[in-house]
Each structure stands twice: as structure tokens, then as C-alpha cells.
């Protein structure tokens, strides 16, 4: 894939947002989402500011883009993020159907400053019974009723 000068400008904006976050007491991460050559959303990490462990730059930016565009489907968008996405952010990017990810720092760079996600990747490889945080099945038959109702719903909006 050919990197353009415009791609570099979008990445510089993600990095600028990360720098701004650091200056304001936040984490060193920023992201922008682009559609049709225009930045539609940009945000930074606000975990400590919002007391929200899910408030990573990519997730915040996805939320903002979805609000602005009035859709949960960002398949016509590209994300530029100042760091290789963590497992949660990568999952959010996939769920949003974003078609391309550009990143600055690597996950090894992040680990070098104590933002290490390797433990999550390792946990996902473990069988459920061997994970550090127990996953305990409970009331599956009752829960399946909701899935059955969804399956039969005629006017559902699929995603």
C-alpha cells in the first residue's frame, strides 16, 4: 500500500492529539477517522480524565465518528492512530468495519513505557477455565430466550 503525503498529515494530527493529551494529563494516544479525504473525528485517550478504562483514543474517536455520521458502520472510513491498537481497540475497529488502520508507535514501543497488552493476547489463547479472570457460565437456557427472540424479530437492524 502506497503511503501518501495526505496519510502523513492525518497521522500527524493523531500524534498532535496524543501530544495534547500528555500535556493535559492524559495517556499518550491519539486517533483520527477519515472519510472521503476529510477528518470526521479525532480524539485522544481520556481513561484517567473520564474514569473510564474503555476511553482509549480509538474508541473515543469511533464513538465521535458514529455520532457525527449517524451510523455504526464506518466501512467507508480509515483510522490513523498514534499507536498500534490494543486488543480492545482492535476489536472496536473491526466491529465498526473500518477498512484500513494506519499506526505510528508499535505495541513494543508501548510496552517499553509500561503500556503492555501482551497479557491480554496470552489470556485469549488460554482455554476459558485457565484464564486469570474466571468466566463462569450461568443461566444459559434463560439467556438463550433473548437470542431466540432476536433471531425471530422481523424488523431488526443487523450489524
Tab-separated table of N, CA and C in Angstrom:
chain	number	residue	atom	x	y	z
A	1	UNK	N	0.843	-1.186	0.000
A	1	UNK	CA	0.000	0.000	0.000
A	1	UNK	C	0.882	1.241	0.000
A	2	UNK	N	0.601	2.147	-0.884
A	2	UNK	CA	1.393	3.371	-1.016
A	2	UNK	C	0.949	4.382	0.046
A	3	UNK	N	1.925	4.926	0.765
A	3	UNK	CA	1.670	5.965	1.756
A	3	UNK	C	1.775	7.318	1.066
A	4	UNK	N	0.760	8.165	1.238
A	4	UNK	CA	0.740	9.478	0.598
A	4	UNK	C	1.116	10.572	1.611
A	5	UNK	N	1.367	11.754	1.091
A	5	UNK	CA	1.613	12.899	1.969
A	5	UNK	C	0.375	13.196	2.806
A	6	UNK	N	-0.798	12.967	2.238
A	6	UNK	CA	-2.035	13.201	2.990
A	6	UNK	C	-2.143	12.208	4.153
A	7	UNK	N	-1.751	10.945	3.917
A	7	UNK	CA	-1.725	9.967	5.006
A	7	UNK	C	-0.840	10.459	6.144
A	8	UNK	N	0.304	11.004	5.803
A	8	UNK	CA	1.233	11.512	6.815
A	8	UNK	C	0.623	12.673	7.595
A	9	UNK	N	-0.137	13.517	6.907
A	9	UNK	CA	-0.792	14.641	7.595
A	9	UNK	C	-1.849	14.138	8.580
A	10	UNK	N	-2.617	13.140	8.183
A	10	UNK	CA	-3.609	12.571	9.101
A	10	UNK	C	-2.918	11.961	10.321
A	11	UNK	N	-1.809	11.260	10.089
A	11	UNK	CA	-1.072	10.666	11.211
A	11	UNK	C	-0.497	11.751	12.104
A	12	UNK	N	-0.020	12.825	11.513
A	12	UNK	CA	0.500	13.930	12.329
A	12	UNK	C	-0.597	14.520	13.216
A	13	UNK	N	-1.801	14.541	12.725
A	13	UNK	CA	-2.916	15.033	13.548
A	13	UNK	C	-3.188	14.069	14.701
A	14	UNK	N	-3.140	12.773	14.454
A	14	UNK	CA	-3.307	11.790	15.535
A	14	UNK	C	-2.201	11.967	16.574
A	15	UNK	N	-0.981	12.175	16.118
A	15	UNK	CA	0.152	12.379	17.025
A	15	UNK	C	-0.020	13.691	17.794
A	16	UNK	N	-0.507	14.717	17.134
A	16	UNK	CA	-0.760	16.007	17.812
A	16	UNK	C	-1.775	15.823	18.943
A	17	UNK	N	-2.822	15.055	18.664
A	17	UNK	CA	-3.826	14.795	19.699
A	17	UNK	C	-3.224	14.016	20.871
A	18	UNK	N	-2.317	13.093	20.568
A	18	UNK	CA	-1.629	12.347	21.622
A	18	UNK	C	-0.751	13.288	22.454
A	19	UNK	N	-0.023	14.166	21.786
A	19	UNK	CA	0.824	15.136	22.491
A	19	UNK	C	-0.014	16.031	23.402
A	20	UNK	N	-1.130	16.497	22.877
A	20	UNK	CA	-2.036	17.354	23.643
A	20	UNK	C	-2.567	16.611	24.872
A	21	UNK	N	-2.867	15.339	24.695
A	21	UNK	CA	-3.355	14.530	25.804
A	21	UNK	C	-2.318	14.440	26.918
A	22	UNK	N	-1.068	14.207	26.543
A	22	UNK	CA	0.007	14.131	27.534
A	22	UNK	C	0.117	15.458	28.295
A	23	UNK	N	0.077	16.570	27.578
A	23	UNK	CA	0.178	17.893	28.216
A	23	UNK	C	-0.972	18.147	29.186
A	24	UNK	N	-2.132	17.535	28.917
A	24	UNK	CA	-3.317	17.739	29.759
A	24	UNK	C	-3.533	16.617	30.771
A	25	UNK	N	-2.508	15.767	30.961
A	25	UNK	CA	-2.598	14.735	31.980
A	25	UNK	C	-3.183	13.418	31.521
A	26	UNK	N	-3.430	13.256	30.237
A	26	UNK	CA	-3.982	12.006	29.713
A	26	UNK	C	-2.904	11.077	29.195
A	27	UNK	N	-3.336	9.940	28.682
A	27	UNK	CA	-2.418	8.967	28.102
A	27	UNK	C	-1.886	9.429	26.758
A	28	UNK	N	-0.749	8.876	26.324
A	28	UNK	CA	-0.066	9.344	25.112
A	28	UNK	C	-0.593	8.723	23.820
A	29	UNK	N	-1.898	8.838	23.605
A	29	UNK	CA	-2.511	8.205	22.444
A	29	UNK	C	-3.520	9.156	21.800
A	30	UNK	N	-3.522	9.174	20.457
A	30	UNK	CA	-4.477	9.977	19.706
A	30	UNK	C	-4.887	9.237	18.446
A	31	UNK	N	-6.045	9.600	17.914
A	31	UNK	CA	-6.536	8.946	16.696
A	31	UNK	C	-7.450	9.891	15.926
A	32	UNK	N	-7.481	9.701	14.610
A	32	UNK	CA	-8.447	10.392	13.753
A	32	UNK	C	-9.070	9.382	12.801
A	33	UNK	N	-10.310	9.648	12.450
A	33	UNK	CA	-11.017	8.846	11.449
A	33	UNK	C	-11.289	9.743	10.256
A	34	UNK	N	-10.989	9.210	9.075
A	34	UNK	CA	-11.084	9.956	7.823
A	34	UNK	C	-12.069	9.264	6.886
A	35	UNK	N	-12.916	10.065	6.256
A	35	UNK	CA	-13.816	9.556	5.210
A	35	UNK	C	-13.768	10.523	4.037
A	36	UNK	N	-13.574	9.979	2.865
A	36	UNK	CA	-13.544	10.784	1.640
A	36	UNK	C	-12.571	11.958	1.742
A	37	UNK	N	-11.409	11.714	2.319
A	37	UNK	CA	-10.382	12.737	2.382
A	37	UNK	C	-10.575	13.794	3.454
A	38	UNK	N	-11.574	13.643	4.316
A	38	UNK	CA	-11.839	14.614	5.367
A	38	UNK	C	-11.798	13.943	6.729
A	39	UNK	N	-11.199	14.607	7.702
A	39	UNK	CA	-11.233	14.098	9.075
A	39	UNK	C	-12.642	14.314	9.613
A	40	UNK	N	-13.294	13.238	10.012
A	40	UNK	CA	-14.646	13.355	10.571
A	40	UNK	C	-14.643	13.304	12.085
A	41	UNK	N	-13.569	12.763	12.672
A	41	UNK	CA	-13.496	12.692	14.128
A	41	UNK	C	-12.041	12.560	14.550
A	42	UNK	N	-11.737	13.092	15.707
A	42	UNK	CA	-10.412	12.951	16.282
A	42	UNK	C	-10.503	13.058	17.783
A	43	UNK	N	-9.746	12.232	18.466
A	43	UNK	CA	-9.800	12.238	19.918
A	43	UNK	C	-8.511	11.672	20.480
A	44	UNK	N	-8.410	11.731	21.794
A	44	UNK	CA	-7.252	11.169	22.477
A	44	UNK	C	-7.723	10.272	23.611
A	45	UNK	N	-6.774	9.699	24.288
A	45	UNK	CA	-7.049	8.838	25.429
A	45	UNK	C	-7.578	9.697	26.576
A	46	UNK	N	-8.682	9.276	27.179
A	46	UNK	CA	-9.243	10.018	28.320
A	46	UNK	C	-9.592	9.078	29.473
A	47	UNK	N	-8.852	8.001	29.601
A	47	UNK	CA	-9.111	6.998	30.641
A	47	UNK	C	-9.125	7.645	32.018
A	48	UNK	N	-8.062	8.378	32.360
A	48	UNK	CA	-7.973	8.945	33.705
A	48	UNK	C	-8.894	10.153	33.874
A	49	UNK	N	-9.058	10.930	32.843
A	49	UNK	CA	-9.944	12.102	32.929
A	49	UNK	C	-11.394	11.688	33.126
A	50	UNK	N	-11.817	10.639	32.399
A	50	UNK	CA	-13.212	10.195	32.450
A	50	UNK	C	-13.455	9.055	33.433
A	51	UNK	N	-12.382	8.565	34.062
A	51	UNK	CA	-12.513	7.369	34.914
A	51	UNK	C	-13.214	6.252	34.158
A	52	UNK	N	-12.736	6.018	32.946
A	52	UNK	CA	-13.345	5.033	32.051
A	52	UNK	C	-12.236	4.241	31.372
A	53	UNK	N	-12.034	2.977	31.775
A	53	UNK	CA	-10.955	2.193	31.181
A	53	UNK	C	-11.148	1.894	29.697
A	54	UNK	N	-12.334	2.151	29.158
A	54	UNK	CA	-12.553	1.936	27.727
A	54	UNK	C	-12.337	3.205	26.905
A	55	UNK	N	-11.985	4.292	27.543
A	55	UNK	CA	-11.868	5.582	26.850
A	55	UNK	C	-10.504	5.744	26.187
A	56	UNK	N	-10.138	4.758	25.375
A	56	UNK	CA	-8.908	4.835	24.588
A	56	UNK	C	-9.154	5.750	23.395
A	57	UNK	N	-8.095	6.246	22.804
A	57	UNK	CA	-8.215	7.194	21.692
A	57	UNK	C	-9.053	6.633	20.550
A	58	UNK	N	-8.792	5.377	20.184
A	58	UNK	CA	-9.518	4.787	19.054
A	58	UNK	C	-11.005	4.649	19.354
A	59	UNK	N	-11.329	4.184	20.558
A	59	UNK	CA	-12.735	4.006	20.937
A	59	UNK	C	-13.436	5.362	21.004
A	60	UNK	N	-12.788	6.352	21.626
A	60	UNK	CA	-13.379	7.691	21.679
A	60	UNK	C	-13.618	8.248	20.278
A	61	UNK	N	-12.671	8.013	19.389
A	61	UNK	CA	-12.781	8.532	18.022
A	61	UNK	C	-13.877	7.805	17.251
A	62	UNK	N	-13.984	6.499	17.433
A	62	UNK	CA	-15.069	5.740	16.798
A	62	UNK	C	-16.423	6.251	17.282
A	63	UNK	N	-16.550	6.458	18.580
A	63	UNK	CA	-17.823	6.966	19.130
A	63	UNK	C	-18.181	8.318	18.534
A	64	UNK	N	-17.181	9.193	18.447
A	64	UNK	CA	-17.416	10.522	17.886
A	64	UNK	C	-17.803	10.444	16.412
A	65	UNK	N	-17.097	9.630	15.640
A	65	UNK	CA	-17.408	9.491	14.211
A	65	UNK	C	-18.814	8.932	14.011
A	66	UNK	N	-19.176	7.950	14.789
A	66	UNK	CA	-20.516	7.359	14.654
A	66	UNK	C	-21.603	8.378	14.979
A	67	UNK	N	-21.390	9.178	16.027
A	67	UNK	CA	-22.370	10.226	16.361
A	67	UNK	C	-22.482	11.231	15.224
A	68	UNK	N	-21.333	11.698	14.726
A	68	UNK	CA	-21.350	12.717	13.675
A	68	UNK	C	-21.966	12.197	12.374
A	69	UNK	N	-21.659	10.945	12.035
A	69	UNK	CA	-22.129	10.393	10.766
A	69	UNK	C	-23.493	9.725	10.882
A	70	UNK	N	-23.970	9.525	12.095
A	70	UNK	CA	-25.284	8.918	12.296
A	70	UNK	C	-25.342	7.457	11.882
A	71	UNK	N	-24.244	6.725	12.124
A	71	UNK	CA	-24.207	5.322	11.732
A	71	UNK	C	-23.241	4.559	12.626
A	72	UNK	N	-23.443	3.262	12.708
A	72	UNK	CA	-22.494	2.401	13.424
A	72	UNK	C	-21.564	1.696	12.445
A	73	UNK	N	-21.748	1.931	11.161
A	73	UNK	CA	-20.968	1.279	10.119
A	73	UNK	C	-19.997	2.285	9.502
A	74	UNK	N	-18.728	2.121	9.839
A	74	UNK	CA	-17.700	3.032	9.332
A	74	UNK	C	-16.865	2.370	8.236
A	75	UNK	N	-17.517	1.529	7.437
A	75	UNK	CA	-16.790	0.775	6.410
A	75	UNK	C	-16.218	1.659	5.306
A	76	UNK	N	-16.657	2.896	5.232
A	76	UNK	CA	-16.094	3.815	4.239
A	76	UNK	C	-15.066	4.754	4.858
A	77	UNK	N	-14.551	4.351	6.027
A	77	UNK	CA	-13.599	5.185	6.765
A	77	UNK	C	-12.256	4.486	6.964
A	78	UNK	N	-11.274	5.301	7.303
A	78	UNK	CA	-9.922	4.852	7.620
A	78	UNK	C	-9.566	5.463	8.968
A	79	UNK	N	-8.808	4.739	9.794
A	79	UNK	CA	-8.360	5.282	11.072
A	79	UNK	C	-6.846	5.428	11.075
A	80	UNK	N	-6.394	6.537	11.639
A	80	UNK	CA	-4.984	6.808	11.864
A	80	UNK	C	-4.820	6.931	13.368
A	81	UNK	N	-3.977	6.104	13.941
A	81	UNK	CA	-3.804	6.100	15.381
A	81	UNK	C	-2.328	6.186	15.722
A	82	UNK	N	-2.030	6.930	16.760
A	82	UNK	CA	-0.629	7.198	17.101
A	82	UNK	C	0.105	5.962	17.600
A	83	UNK	N	-0.635	4.889	17.890
A	83	UNK	CA	-0.012	3.658	18.360
A	83	UNK	C	-0.803	2.453	17.852
A	84	UNK	N	-0.120	1.378	17.606
A	84	UNK	CA	-0.767	0.126	17.205
A	84	UNK	C	-1.884	-0.190	18.202
A	85	UNK	N	-3.084	-0.448	17.731
A	85	UNK	CA	-4.221	-0.629	18.636
A	85	UNK	C	-4.071	-1.820	19.589
A	86	UNK	N	-4.538	-1.608	20.815
A	86	UNK	CA	-4.596	-2.690	21.797
A	86	UNK	C	-5.711	-3.658	21.386
A	87	UNK	N	-5.837	-4.795	22.045
A	87	UNK	CA	-6.885	-5.761	21.665
A	87	UNK	C	-8.301	-5.177	21.710
A	88	UNK	N	-8.601	-4.366	22.729
A	88	UNK	CA	-9.936	-3.776	22.814
A	88	UNK	C	-10.190	-2.849	21.634
A	89	UNK	N	-9.229	-1.986	21.351
A	89	UNK	CA	-9.397	-1.030	20.252
A	89	UNK	C	-9.447	-1.727	18.899
A	90	UNK	N	-8.620	-2.743	18.751
A	90	UNK	CA	-8.646	-3.509	17.510
A	90	UNK	C	-10.018	-4.140	17.312
A	91	UNK	N	-10.575	-4.685	18.391
A	91	UNK	CA	-11.923	-5.252	18.326
A	91	UNK	C	-12.950	-4.199	17.937
A	92	UNK	N	-12.854	-3.010	18.534
A	92	UNK	CA	-13.794	-1.927	18.204
A	92	UNK	C	-13.657	-1.506	16.747
A	93	UNK	N	-12.433	-1.448	16.249
A	93	UNK	CA	-12.199	-1.084	14.843
A	93	UNK	C	-12.833	-2.115	13.920
A	94	UNK	N	-12.659	-3.386	14.253
A	94	UNK	CA	-13.280	-4.443	13.443
A	94	UNK	C	-14.804	-4.360	13.509
A	95	UNK	N	-15.356	-4.157	14.704
A	95	UNK	CA	-16.814	-4.056	14.831
A	95	UNK	C	-17.361	-2.860	14.054
A	96	UNK	N	-16.589	-1.785	13.970
A	96	UNK	CA	-17.020	-0.600	13.219
A	96	UNK	C	-16.832	-0.775	11.716
A	97	UNK	N	-16.166	-1.857	11.323
A	97	UNK	CA	-15.924	-2.178	9.907
A	97	UNK	C	-15.020	-1.168	9.214
A	98	UNK	N	-14.140	-0.530	9.963
A	98	UNK	CA	-13.182	0.408	9.377
A	98	UNK	C	-12.263	-0.368	8.434
A	99	UNK	N	-12.045	0.178	7.248
A	99	UNK	CA	-11.385	-0.601	6.194
A	99	UNK	C	-9.860	-0.605	6.227
A	100	UNK	N	-9.241	0.324	6.984
A	100	UNK	CA	-7.780	0.368	6.994
A	100	UNK	C	-7.316	1.045	8.280
A	101	UNK	N	-6.198	0.555	8.816
A	101	UNK	CA	-5.618	1.103	10.045
A	101	UNK	C	-4.181	1.531	9.749
A	102	UNK	N	-3.885	2.784	10.017
A	102	UNK	CA	-2.507	3.269	9.978
A	102	UNK	C	-2.112	3.543	11.426
A	103	UNK	N	-0.895	3.160	11.824
A	103	UNK	CA	-0.473	3.412	13.198
A	103	UNK	C	0.959	3.911	13.234
A	104	UNK	N	1.266	4.652	14.290
A	104	UNK	CA	2.609	5.190	14.485
A	104	UNK	C	3.451	4.242	15.315
A	105	UNK	N	3.399	4.401	16.627
A	105	UNK	CA	4.175	3.541	17.520
A	105	UNK	C	3.675	2.104	17.462
A	106	UNK	N	4.581	1.160	17.750
A	106	UNK	CA	4.211	-0.254	17.778
A	106	UNK	C	3.790	-0.659	19.191
A	107	UNK	N	3.227	-1.858	19.305
A	107	UNK	CA	2.863	-2.346	20.637
A	107	UNK	C	4.109	-2.582	21.484
A	108	UNK	N	5.248	-2.862	20.866
A	108	UNK	CA	6.509	-2.983	21.615
A	108	UNK	C	6.951	-1.624	22.148
A	109	UNK	N	6.756	-0.579	21.348
A	109	UNK	CA	7.063	0.769	21.823
A	109	UNK	C	6.205	1.108	23.039
A	110	UNK	N	4.929	0.737	22.986
A	110	UNK	CA	4.009	0.997	24.103
A	110	UNK	C	4.427	0.200	25.339
A	111	UNK	N	4.802	-1.040	25.143
A	111	UNK	CA	5.231	-1.881	26.269
A	111	UNK	C	6.475	-1.288	26.936
A	112	UNK	N	7.329	-0.659	26.151
A	112	UNK	CA	8.561	-0.079	26.688
A	112	UNK	C	8.286	1.073	27.650
A	113	UNK	N	7.098	1.682	27.559
A	113	UNK	CA	6.731	2.741	28.510
A	113	UNK	C	5.582	2.269	29.421
A	114	UNK	N	5.502	0.959	29.615
A	114	UNK	CA	4.573	0.316	30.557
A	114	UNK	C	3.111	0.297	30.110
A	115	UNK	N	2.859	0.331	28.819
A	115	UNK	CA	1.533	0.083	28.270
A	115	UNK	C	1.599	-1.254	27.529
A	116	UNK	N	1.594	-2.348	28.275
A	116	UNK	CA	1.776	-3.679	27.693
A	116	UNK	C	0.439	-4.407	27.591
A	117	UNK	N	0.137	-4.892	26.413
A	117	UNK	CA	-1.109	-5.613	26.161
A	117	UNK	C	-0.891	-7.104	25.967
A	118	UNK	N	0.359	-7.545	26.025
A	118	UNK	CA	0.661	-8.953	25.772
A	118	UNK	C	-0.127	-9.892	26.675
A	119	UNK	N	-0.366	-9.474	27.923
A	119	UNK	CA	-1.098	-10.352	28.834
A	119	UNK	C	-2.508	-10.639	28.330
A	120	UNK	N	-3.109	-9.706	27.622
A	120	UNK	CA	-4.455	-9.934	27.085
A	120	UNK	C	-4.386	-10.921	25.921
A	121	UNK	N	-3.421	-10.727	25.035
A	121	UNK	CA	-3.258	-11.672	23.933
A	121	UNK	C	-3.029	-13.082	24.466
A	122	UNK	N	-2.207	-13.204	25.495
A	122	UNK	CA	-1.930	-14.520	26.091
A	122	UNK	C	-3.181	-15.097	26.743
A	123	UNK	N	-3.960	-14.266	27.396
A	123	UNK	CA	-5.202	-14.725	28.018
A	123	UNK	C	-6.171	-15.277	26.976
A	124	UNK	N	-6.275	-14.606	25.840
A	124	UNK	CA	-7.200	-15.045	24.795
A	124	UNK	C	-6.818	-16.408	24.225
A	125	UNK	N	-5.535	-16.736	24.302
A	125	UNK	CA	-5.079	-18.039	23.821
A	125	UNK	C	-5.387	-19.157	24.818
A	126	UNK	N	-5.625	-18.794	26.073
A	126	UNK	CA	-5.901	-19.788	27.115
A	126	UNK	C	-7.319	-20.337	26.982
A	127	UNK	N	-7.491	-21.585	27.364
A	127	UNK	CA	-8.837	-22.144	27.481
A	127	UNK	C	-9.559	-21.384	28.585
A	128	UNK	N	-10.849	-21.221	28.465
A	128	UNK	CA	-11.647	-20.418	29.394
A	128	UNK	C	-11.348	-20.764	30.858
A	129	UNK	N	-11.235	-22.031	31.174
A	129	UNK	CA	-11.017	-22.443	32.562
A	129	UNK	C	-9.643	-22.052	33.099
A	130	UNK	N	-8.714	-21.688	32.231
A	130	UNK	CA	-7.350	-21.374	32.663
A	130	UNK	C	-7.054	-19.879	32.673
A	131	UNK	N	-8.037	-19.051	32.401
A	131	UNK	CA	-7.804	-17.616	32.352
A	131	UNK	C	-7.703	-17.019	33.758
A	132	UNK	N	-7.003	-15.905	33.873
A	132	UNK	CA	-6.791	-15.244	35.159
A	132	UNK	C	-8.097	-14.719	35.758
A	133	UNK	N	-8.990	-14.239	34.898
A	133	UNK	CA	-10.302	-13.781	35.357
A	133	UNK	C	-11.303	-14.873	34.986
A	134	UNK	N	-11.938	-15.486	36.003
A	134	UNK	CA	-12.852	-16.598	35.710
A	134	UNK	C	-14.049	-16.181	34.850
A	135	UNK	N	-14.362	-17.021	33.873
A	135	UNK	CA	-15.581	-16.884	33.075
A	135	UNK	C	-16.488	-18.022	33.512
A	136	UNK	N	-17.634	-17.691	34.099
A	136	UNK	CA	-18.493	-18.687	34.736
A	136	UNK	C	-19.846	-18.717	34.032
A	137	UNK	N	-20.167	-19.818	33.362
A	137	UNK	CA	-21.472	-19.914	32.705
A	137	UNK	C	-22.599	-19.874	33.738
A	138	UNK	N	-23.685	-19.158	33.408
A	138	UNK	CA	-24.795	-19.026	34.343
A	138	UNK	C	-26.090	-18.732	33.588
A	139	UNK	N	-27.118	-19.539	33.817
A	139	UNK	CA	-28.470	-19.364	33.278
A	139	UNK	C	-28.505	-19.288	31.749
A	140	UNK	N	-27.746	-20.143	31.091
A	140	UNK	CA	-27.675	-20.140	29.632
A	140	UNK	C	-29.040	-20.338	28.990
A	141	UNK	N	-29.811	-21.278	29.473
A	141	UNK	CA	-31.120	-21.540	28.851
A	141	UNK	C	-32.019	-20.311	28.911
A	142	UNK	N	-32.002	-19.600	30.024
A	142	UNK	CA	-32.795	-18.379	30.131
A	142	UNK	C	-32.250	-17.300	29.186
A	143	UNK	N	-30.945	-17.191	29.117
A	143	UNK	CA	-30.325	-16.195	28.249
A	143	UNK	C	-30.595	-16.489	26.773
A	144	UNK	N	-30.663	-17.778	26.425
A	144	UNK	CA	-30.917	-18.159	25.031
A	144	UNK	C	-32.288	-17.690	24.548
A	145	UNK	N	-33.225	-17.483	25.436
A	145	UNK	CA	-34.550	-16.989	25.039
A	145	UNK	C	-34.435	-15.634	24.347
A	146	UNK	N	-33.552	-14.782	24.840
A	146	UNK	CA	-33.342	-13.475	24.211
A	146	UNK	C	-32.769	-13.642	22.814
A	147	UNK	N	-31.830	-14.573	22.670
A	147	UNK	CA	-31.261	-14.838	21.342
A	147	UNK	C	-32.330	-15.369	20.391
A	148	UNK	N	-33.187	-16.205	20.884
A	148	UNK	CA	-34.275	-16.733	20.039
A	148	UNK	C	-35.204	-15.610	19.597
A	149	UNK	N	-35.519	-14.700	20.524
A	149	UNK	CA	-36.381	-13.559	20.185
A	149	UNK	C	-35.719	-12.691	19.109
A	150	UNK	N	-34.416	-12.478	19.244
A	150	UNK	CA	-33.674	-11.704	18.234
A	150	UNK	C	-33.722	-12.396	16.880
A	151	UNK	N	-33.503	-13.702	16.902
A	151	UNK	CA	-33.470	-14.478	15.664
A	151	UNK	C	-34.802	-14.398	14.925
A	152	UNK	N	-35.903	-14.348	15.657
A	152	UNK	CA	-37.228	-14.312	15.059
A	152	UNK	C	-37.718	-12.892	14.728
A	153	UNK	N	-37.076	-11.894	15.270
A	153	UNK	CA	-37.509	-10.497	15.077
A	153	UNK	C	-37.428	-10.131	13.598
A	154	UNK	N	-38.517	-9.660	13.064
A	154	UNK	CA	-38.586	-9.348	11.639
A	154	UNK	C	-37.987	-7.980	11.286
A	155	UNK	N	-38.052	-7.025	12.205
A	155	UNK	CA	-37.619	-5.661	11.891
A	155	UNK	C	-36.285	-5.293	12.545
A	156	UNK	N	-35.432	-6.286	12.795
A	156	UNK	CA	-34.152	-5.996	13.441
A	156	UNK	C	-33.190	-5.299	12.480
A	157	UNK	N	-32.321	-4.509	13.057
A	157	UNK	CA	-31.259	-3.861	12.313
A	157	UNK	C	-29.997	-4.668	12.585
A	158	UNK	N	-29.527	-5.366	11.592
A	158	UNK	CA	-28.356	-6.222	11.775
A	158	UNK	C	-27.085	-5.420	11.674
A	159	UNK	N	-26.101	-5.898	12.377
A	159	UNK	CA	-24.779	-5.269	12.325
A	159	UNK	C	-23.787	-6.349	12.452
